[in-house]
mmCIF file with all atom_site columns, C-alpha atoms in Angstrom:
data_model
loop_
_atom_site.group_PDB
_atom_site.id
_atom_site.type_symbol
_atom_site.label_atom_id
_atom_site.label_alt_id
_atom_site.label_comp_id
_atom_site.label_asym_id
_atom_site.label_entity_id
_atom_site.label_seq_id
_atom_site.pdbx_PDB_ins_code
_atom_site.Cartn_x
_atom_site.Cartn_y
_atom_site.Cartn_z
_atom_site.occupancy
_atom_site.B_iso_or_equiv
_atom_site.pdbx_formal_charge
_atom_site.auth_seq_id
_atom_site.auth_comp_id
_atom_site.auth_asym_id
_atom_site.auth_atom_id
_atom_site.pdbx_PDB_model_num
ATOM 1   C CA . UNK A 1 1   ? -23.394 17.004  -20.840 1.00 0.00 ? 246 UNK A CA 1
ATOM 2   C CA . UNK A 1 2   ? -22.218 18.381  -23.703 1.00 0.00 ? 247 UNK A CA 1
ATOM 3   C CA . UNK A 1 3   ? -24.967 20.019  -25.193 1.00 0.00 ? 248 UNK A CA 1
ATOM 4   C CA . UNK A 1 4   ? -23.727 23.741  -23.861 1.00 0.00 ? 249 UNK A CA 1
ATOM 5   C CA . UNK A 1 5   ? -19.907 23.033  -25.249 1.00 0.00 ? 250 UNK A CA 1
ATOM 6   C CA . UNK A 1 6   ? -18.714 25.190  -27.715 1.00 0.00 ? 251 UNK A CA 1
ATOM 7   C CA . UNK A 1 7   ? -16.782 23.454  -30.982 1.00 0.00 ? 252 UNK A CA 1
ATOM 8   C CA . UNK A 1 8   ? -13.190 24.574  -29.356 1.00 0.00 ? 253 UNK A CA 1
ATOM 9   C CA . UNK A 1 9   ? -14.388 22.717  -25.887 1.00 0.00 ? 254 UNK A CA 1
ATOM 10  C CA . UNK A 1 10  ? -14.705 19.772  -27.781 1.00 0.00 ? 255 UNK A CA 1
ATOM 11  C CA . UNK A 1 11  ? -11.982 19.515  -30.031 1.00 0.00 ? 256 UNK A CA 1
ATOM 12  C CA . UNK A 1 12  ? -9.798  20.229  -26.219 1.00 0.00 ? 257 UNK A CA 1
ATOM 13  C CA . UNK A 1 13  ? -11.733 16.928  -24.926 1.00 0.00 ? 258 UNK A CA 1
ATOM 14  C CA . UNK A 1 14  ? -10.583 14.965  -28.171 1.00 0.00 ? 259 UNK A CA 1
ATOM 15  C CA . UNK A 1 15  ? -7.056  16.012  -27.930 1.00 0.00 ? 260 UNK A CA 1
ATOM 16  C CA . UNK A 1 16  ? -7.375  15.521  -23.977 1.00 0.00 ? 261 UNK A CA 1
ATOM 17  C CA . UNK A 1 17  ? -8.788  11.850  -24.870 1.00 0.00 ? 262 UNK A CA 1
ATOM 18  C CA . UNK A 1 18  ? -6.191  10.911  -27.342 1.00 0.00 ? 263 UNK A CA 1
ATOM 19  C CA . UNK A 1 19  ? -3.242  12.346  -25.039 1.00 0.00 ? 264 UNK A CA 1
ATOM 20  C CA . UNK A 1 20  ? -4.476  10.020  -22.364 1.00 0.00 ? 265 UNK A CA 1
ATOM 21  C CA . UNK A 1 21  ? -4.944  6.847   -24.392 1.00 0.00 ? 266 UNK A CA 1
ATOM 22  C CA . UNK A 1 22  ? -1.921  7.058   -26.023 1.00 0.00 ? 267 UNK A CA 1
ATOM 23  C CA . UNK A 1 23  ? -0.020  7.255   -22.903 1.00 0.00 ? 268 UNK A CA 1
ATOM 24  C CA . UNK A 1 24  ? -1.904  4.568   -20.684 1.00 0.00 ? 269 UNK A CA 1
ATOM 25  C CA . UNK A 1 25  ? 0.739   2.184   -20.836 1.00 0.00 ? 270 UNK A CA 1
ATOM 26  C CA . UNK A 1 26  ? 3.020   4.797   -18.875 1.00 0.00 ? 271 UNK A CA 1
ATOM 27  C CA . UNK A 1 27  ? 0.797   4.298   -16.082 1.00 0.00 ? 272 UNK A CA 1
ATOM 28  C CA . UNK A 1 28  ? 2.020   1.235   -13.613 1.00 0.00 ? 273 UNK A CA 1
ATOM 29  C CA . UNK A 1 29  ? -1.368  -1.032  -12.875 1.00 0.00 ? 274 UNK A CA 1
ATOM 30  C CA . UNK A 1 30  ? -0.557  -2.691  -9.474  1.00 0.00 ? 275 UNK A CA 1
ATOM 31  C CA . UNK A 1 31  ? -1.178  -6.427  -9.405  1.00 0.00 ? 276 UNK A CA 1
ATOM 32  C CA . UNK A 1 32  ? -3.793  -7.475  -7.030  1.00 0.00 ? 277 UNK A CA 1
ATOM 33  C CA . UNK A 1 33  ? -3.839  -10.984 -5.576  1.00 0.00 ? 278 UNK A CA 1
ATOM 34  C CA . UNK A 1 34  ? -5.887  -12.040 -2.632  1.00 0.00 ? 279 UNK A CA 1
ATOM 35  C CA . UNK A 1 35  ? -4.828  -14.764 0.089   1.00 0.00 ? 280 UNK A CA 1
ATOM 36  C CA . UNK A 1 36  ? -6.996  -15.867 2.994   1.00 0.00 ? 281 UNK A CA 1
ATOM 37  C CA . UNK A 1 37  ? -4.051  -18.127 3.517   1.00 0.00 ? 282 UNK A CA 1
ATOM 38  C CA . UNK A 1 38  ? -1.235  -15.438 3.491   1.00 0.00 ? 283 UNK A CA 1
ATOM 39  C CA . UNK A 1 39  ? -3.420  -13.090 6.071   1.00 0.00 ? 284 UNK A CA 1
ATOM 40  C CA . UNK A 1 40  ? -4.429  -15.643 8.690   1.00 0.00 ? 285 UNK A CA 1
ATOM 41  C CA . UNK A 1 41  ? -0.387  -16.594 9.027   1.00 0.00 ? 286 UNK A CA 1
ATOM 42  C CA . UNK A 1 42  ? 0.010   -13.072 9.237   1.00 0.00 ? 287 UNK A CA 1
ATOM 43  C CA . UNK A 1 43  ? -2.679  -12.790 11.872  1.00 0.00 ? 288 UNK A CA 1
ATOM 44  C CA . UNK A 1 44  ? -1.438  -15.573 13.741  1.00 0.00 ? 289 UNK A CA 1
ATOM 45  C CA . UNK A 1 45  ? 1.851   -16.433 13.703  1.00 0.00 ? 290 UNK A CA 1
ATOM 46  C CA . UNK A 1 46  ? 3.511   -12.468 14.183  1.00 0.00 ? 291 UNK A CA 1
ATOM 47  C CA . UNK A 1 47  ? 3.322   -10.053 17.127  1.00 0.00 ? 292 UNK A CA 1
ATOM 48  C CA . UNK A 1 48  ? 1.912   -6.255  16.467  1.00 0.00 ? 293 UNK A CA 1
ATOM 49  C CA . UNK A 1 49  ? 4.846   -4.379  14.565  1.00 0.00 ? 294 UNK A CA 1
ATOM 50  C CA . UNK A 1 50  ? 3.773   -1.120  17.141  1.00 0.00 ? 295 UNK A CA 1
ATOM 51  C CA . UNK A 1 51  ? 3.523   -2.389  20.670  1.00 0.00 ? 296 UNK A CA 1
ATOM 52  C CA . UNK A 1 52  ? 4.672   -6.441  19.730  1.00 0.00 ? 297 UNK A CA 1
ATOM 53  C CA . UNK A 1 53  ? 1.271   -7.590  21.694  1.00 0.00 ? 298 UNK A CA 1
ATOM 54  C CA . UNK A 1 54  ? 0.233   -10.825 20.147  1.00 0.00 ? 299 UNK A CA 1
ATOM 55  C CA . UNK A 1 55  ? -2.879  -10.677 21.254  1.00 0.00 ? 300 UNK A CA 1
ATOM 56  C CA . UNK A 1 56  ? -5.831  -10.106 18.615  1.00 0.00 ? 301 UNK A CA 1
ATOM 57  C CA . UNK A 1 57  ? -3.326  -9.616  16.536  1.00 0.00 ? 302 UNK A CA 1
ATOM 58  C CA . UNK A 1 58  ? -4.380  -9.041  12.413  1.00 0.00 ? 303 UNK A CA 1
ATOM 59  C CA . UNK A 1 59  ? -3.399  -8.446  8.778   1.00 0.00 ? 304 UNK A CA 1
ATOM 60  C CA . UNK A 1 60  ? -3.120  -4.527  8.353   1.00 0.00 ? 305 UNK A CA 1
ATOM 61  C CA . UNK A 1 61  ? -3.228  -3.692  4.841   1.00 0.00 ? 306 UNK A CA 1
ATOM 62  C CA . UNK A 1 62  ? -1.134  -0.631  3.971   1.00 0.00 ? 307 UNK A CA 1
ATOM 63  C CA . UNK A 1 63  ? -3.086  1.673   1.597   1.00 0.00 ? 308 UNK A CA 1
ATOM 64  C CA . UNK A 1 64  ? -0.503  4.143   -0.196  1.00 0.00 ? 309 UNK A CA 1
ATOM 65  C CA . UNK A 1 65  ? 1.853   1.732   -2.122  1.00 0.00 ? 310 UNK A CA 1
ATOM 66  C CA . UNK A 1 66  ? 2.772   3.782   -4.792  1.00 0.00 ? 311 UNK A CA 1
ATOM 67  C CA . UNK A 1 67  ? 2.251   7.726   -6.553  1.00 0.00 ? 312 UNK A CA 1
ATOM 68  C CA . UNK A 1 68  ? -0.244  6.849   -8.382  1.00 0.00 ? 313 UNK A CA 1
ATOM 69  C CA . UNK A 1 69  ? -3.061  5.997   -5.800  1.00 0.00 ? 314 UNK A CA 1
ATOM 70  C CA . UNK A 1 70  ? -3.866  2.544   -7.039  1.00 0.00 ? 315 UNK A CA 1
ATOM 71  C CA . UNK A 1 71  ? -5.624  2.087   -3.459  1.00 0.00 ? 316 UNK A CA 1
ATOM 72  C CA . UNK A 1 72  ? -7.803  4.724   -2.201  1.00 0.00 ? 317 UNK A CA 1
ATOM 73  C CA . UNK A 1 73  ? -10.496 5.205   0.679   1.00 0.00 ? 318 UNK A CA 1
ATOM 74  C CA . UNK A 1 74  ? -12.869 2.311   1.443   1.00 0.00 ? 319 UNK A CA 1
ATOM 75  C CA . UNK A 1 75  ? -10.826 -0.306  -0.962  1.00 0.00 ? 320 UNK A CA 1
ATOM 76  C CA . UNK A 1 76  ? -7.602  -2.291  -0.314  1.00 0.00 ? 321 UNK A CA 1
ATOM 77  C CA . UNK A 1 77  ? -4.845  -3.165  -2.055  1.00 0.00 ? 322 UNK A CA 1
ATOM 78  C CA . UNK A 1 78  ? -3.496  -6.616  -2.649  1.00 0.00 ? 323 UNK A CA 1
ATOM 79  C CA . UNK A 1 79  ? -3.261  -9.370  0.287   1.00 0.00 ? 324 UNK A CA 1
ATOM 80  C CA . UNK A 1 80  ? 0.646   -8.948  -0.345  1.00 0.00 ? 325 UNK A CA 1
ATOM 81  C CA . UNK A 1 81  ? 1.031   -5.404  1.580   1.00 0.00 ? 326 UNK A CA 1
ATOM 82  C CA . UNK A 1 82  ? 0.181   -6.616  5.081   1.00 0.00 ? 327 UNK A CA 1
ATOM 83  C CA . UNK A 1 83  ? 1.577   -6.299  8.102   1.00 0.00 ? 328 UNK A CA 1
ATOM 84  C CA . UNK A 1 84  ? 0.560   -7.185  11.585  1.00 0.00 ? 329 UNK A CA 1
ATOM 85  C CA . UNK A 1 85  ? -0.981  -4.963  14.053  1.00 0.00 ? 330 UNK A CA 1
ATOM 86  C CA . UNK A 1 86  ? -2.948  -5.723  16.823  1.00 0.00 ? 331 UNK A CA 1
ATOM 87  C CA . UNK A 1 87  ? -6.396  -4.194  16.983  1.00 0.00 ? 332 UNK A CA 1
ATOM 88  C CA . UNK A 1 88  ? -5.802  -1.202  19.151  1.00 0.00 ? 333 UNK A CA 1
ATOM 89  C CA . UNK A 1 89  ? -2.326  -0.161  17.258  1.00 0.00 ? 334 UNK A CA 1
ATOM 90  C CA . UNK A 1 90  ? -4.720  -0.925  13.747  1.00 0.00 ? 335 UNK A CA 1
ATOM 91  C CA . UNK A 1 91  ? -7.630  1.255   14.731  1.00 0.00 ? 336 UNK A CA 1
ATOM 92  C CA . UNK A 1 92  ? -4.719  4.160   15.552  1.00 0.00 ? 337 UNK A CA 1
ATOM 93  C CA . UNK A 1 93  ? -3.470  3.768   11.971  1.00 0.00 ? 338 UNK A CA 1
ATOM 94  C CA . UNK A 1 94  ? -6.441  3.922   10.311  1.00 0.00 ? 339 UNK A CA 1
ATOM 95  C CA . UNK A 1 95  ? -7.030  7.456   12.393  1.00 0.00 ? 340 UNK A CA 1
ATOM 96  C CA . UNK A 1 96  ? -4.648  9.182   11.187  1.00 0.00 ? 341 UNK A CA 1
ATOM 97  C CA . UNK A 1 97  ? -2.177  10.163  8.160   1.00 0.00 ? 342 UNK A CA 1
ATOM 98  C CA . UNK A 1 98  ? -0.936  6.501   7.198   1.00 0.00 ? 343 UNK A CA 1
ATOM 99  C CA . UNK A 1 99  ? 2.830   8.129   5.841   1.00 0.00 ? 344 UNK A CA 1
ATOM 100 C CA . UNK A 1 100 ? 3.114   10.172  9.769   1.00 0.00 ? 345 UNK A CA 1
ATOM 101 C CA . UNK A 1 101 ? 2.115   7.109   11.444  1.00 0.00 ? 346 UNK A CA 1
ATOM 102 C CA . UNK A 1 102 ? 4.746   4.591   9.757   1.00 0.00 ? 347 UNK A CA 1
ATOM 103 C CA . UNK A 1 103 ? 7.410   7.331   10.244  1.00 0.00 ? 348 UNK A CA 1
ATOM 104 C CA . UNK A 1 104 ? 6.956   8.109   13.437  1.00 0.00 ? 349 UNK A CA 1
ATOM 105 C CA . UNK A 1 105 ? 7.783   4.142   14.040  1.00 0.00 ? 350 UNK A CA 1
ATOM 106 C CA . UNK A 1 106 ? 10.851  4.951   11.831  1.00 0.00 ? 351 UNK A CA 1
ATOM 107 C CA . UNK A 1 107 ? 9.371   1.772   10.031  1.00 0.00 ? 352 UNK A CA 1
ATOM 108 C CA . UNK A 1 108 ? 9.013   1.376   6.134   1.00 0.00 ? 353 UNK A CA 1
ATOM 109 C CA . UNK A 1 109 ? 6.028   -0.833  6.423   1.00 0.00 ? 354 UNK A CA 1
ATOM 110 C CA . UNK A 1 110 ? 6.817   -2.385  2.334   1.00 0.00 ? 355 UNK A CA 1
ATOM 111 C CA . UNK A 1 111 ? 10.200  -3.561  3.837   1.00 0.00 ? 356 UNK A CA 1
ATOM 112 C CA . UNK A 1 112 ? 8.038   -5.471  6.773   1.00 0.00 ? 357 UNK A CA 1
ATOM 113 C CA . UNK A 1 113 ? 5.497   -6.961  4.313   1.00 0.00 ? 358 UNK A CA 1
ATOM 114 C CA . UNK A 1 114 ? 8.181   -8.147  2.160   1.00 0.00 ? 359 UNK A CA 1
ATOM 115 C CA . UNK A 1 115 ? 10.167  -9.711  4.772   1.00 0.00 ? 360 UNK A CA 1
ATOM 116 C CA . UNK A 1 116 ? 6.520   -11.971 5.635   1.00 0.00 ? 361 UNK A CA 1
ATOM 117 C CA . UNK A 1 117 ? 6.333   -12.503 1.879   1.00 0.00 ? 362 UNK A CA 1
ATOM 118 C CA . UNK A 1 118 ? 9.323   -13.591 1.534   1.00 0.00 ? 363 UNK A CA 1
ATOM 119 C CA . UNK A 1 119 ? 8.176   -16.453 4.505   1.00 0.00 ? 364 UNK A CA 1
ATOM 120 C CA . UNK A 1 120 ? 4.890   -17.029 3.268   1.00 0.00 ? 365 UNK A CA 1
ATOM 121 C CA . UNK A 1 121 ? 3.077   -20.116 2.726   1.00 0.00 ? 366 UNK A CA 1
ATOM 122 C CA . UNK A 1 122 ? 0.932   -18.876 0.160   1.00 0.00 ? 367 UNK A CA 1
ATOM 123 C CA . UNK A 1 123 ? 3.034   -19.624 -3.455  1.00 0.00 ? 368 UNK A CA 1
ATOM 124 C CA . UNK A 1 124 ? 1.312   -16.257 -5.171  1.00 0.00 ? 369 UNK A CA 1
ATOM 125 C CA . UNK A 1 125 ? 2.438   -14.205 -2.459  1.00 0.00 ? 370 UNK A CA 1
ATOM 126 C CA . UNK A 1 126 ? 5.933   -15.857 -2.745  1.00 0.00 ? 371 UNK A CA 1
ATOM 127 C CA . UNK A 1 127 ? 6.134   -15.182 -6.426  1.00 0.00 ? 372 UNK A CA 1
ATOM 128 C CA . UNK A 1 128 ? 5.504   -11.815 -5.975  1.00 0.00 ? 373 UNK A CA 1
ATOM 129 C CA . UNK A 1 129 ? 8.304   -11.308 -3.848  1.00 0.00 ? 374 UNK A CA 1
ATOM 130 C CA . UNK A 1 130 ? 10.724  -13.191 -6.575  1.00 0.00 ? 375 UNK A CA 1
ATOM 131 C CA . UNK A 1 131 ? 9.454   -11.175 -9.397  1.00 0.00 ? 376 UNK A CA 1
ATOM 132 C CA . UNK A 1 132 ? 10.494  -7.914  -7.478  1.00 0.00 ? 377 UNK A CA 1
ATOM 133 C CA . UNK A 1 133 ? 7.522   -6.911  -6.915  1.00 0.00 ? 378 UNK A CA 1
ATOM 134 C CA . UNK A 1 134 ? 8.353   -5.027  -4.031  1.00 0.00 ? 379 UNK A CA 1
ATOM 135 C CA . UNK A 1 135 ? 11.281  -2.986  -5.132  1.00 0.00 ? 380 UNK A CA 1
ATOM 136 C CA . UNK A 1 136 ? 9.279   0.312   -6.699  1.00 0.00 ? 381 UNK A CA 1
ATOM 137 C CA . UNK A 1 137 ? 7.180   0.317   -3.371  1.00 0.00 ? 382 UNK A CA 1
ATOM 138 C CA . UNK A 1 138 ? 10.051  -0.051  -0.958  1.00 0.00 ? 383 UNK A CA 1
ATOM 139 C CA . UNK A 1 139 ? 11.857  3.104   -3.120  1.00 0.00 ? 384 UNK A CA 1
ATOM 140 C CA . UNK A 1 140 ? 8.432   5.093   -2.752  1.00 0.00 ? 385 UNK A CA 1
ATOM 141 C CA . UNK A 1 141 ? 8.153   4.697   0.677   1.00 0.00 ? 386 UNK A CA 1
ATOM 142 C CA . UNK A 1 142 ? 11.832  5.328   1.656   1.00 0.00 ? 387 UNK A CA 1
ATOM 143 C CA . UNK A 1 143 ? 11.630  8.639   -0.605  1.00 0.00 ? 388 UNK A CA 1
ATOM 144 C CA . UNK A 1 144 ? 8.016   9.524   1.163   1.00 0.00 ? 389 UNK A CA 1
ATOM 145 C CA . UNK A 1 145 ? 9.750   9.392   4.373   1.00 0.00 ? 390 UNK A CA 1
ATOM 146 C CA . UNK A 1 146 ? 12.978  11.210  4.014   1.00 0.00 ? 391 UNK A CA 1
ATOM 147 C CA . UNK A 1 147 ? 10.741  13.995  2.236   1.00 0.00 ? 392 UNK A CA 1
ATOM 148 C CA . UNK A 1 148 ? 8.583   13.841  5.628   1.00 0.00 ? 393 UNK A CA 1
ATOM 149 C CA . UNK A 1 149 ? 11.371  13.613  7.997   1.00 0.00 ? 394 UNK A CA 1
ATOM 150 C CA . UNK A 1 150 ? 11.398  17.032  9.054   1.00 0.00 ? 395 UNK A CA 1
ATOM 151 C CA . UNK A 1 151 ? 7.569   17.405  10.214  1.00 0.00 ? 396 UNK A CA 1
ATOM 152 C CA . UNK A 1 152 ? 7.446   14.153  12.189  1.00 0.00 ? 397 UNK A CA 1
ATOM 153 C CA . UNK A 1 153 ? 11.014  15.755  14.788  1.00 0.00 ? 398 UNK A CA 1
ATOM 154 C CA . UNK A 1 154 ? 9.547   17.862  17.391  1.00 0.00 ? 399 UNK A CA 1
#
């Protein structure tokens, strides 16, 4: 509430609220696009990218995509960053630090999901991939991991 703010606090909020609205097109939206069609051939026609069982194999949607935190706890990002786990491998990624667990499979999991987009039979998934929609991701993730290189050696 604002009713104990002094005249300075508010004027601060103003300029706070102009600063951000001015610069809101700096800020990279991701593009969301679901497809049933895109996870199920995921699910079913790929072995687990961990352990390569193919049994109860799913879509695994990878969460941190970019700086900005598009995706964050209890939401997912688009159907387009998926890759196939089975359940076991899954559950152990969701346990602990996503970035740790891709690196210590020396795997950048954007470069998986968009070698499956690249093959998929859903035509918005495809797009993405032609549009380059991958690139920024695939840099972010490749930067992420050389920066955590040296904690994941033992």
């Amino acid at each position: 509430m604002l009713l104990f703010c002094s005249i300075g606090c508010i004027d601060k909020i103003v300029a706070i609220h102009a600063f951000l609205s001015s610069h809101a097109n700096m800020i990279r939206k991701t593009k969301i696009v679901k497809s049933k069609k895109h996870l199920e051939w995921v699910g079913r026609n790929h072995v687990c990218i961990k352990c390569r069982s193919n049994y109860s194999v799913q879509a695994c949607h990878i969460r941190k995509t970019d700086q900005t935190g598009n995706v964050g706890w209890g939401t997912k990002g688009g159907d387009a960053f998926v890759i196939p786990m089975c359940w076991l491998c899954h559950q152990e990624q969701h346990s602990m630090n996503e970035v740790l667990f891709y690196c210590k499979l020396y795997t950048n999991p954007i470069r998986v999901a968009e070698a499956l987009a690249s093959k998929s039979p859903c035509k918005k998934i495809k797009q993405l991939y032609k549009e380059g929609h991958y690139d920024e991701p695939i840099k972010y993730w490749d930067n992420l991991q050389a920066s955590t290189k040296g904690t994941t050696q033992q």
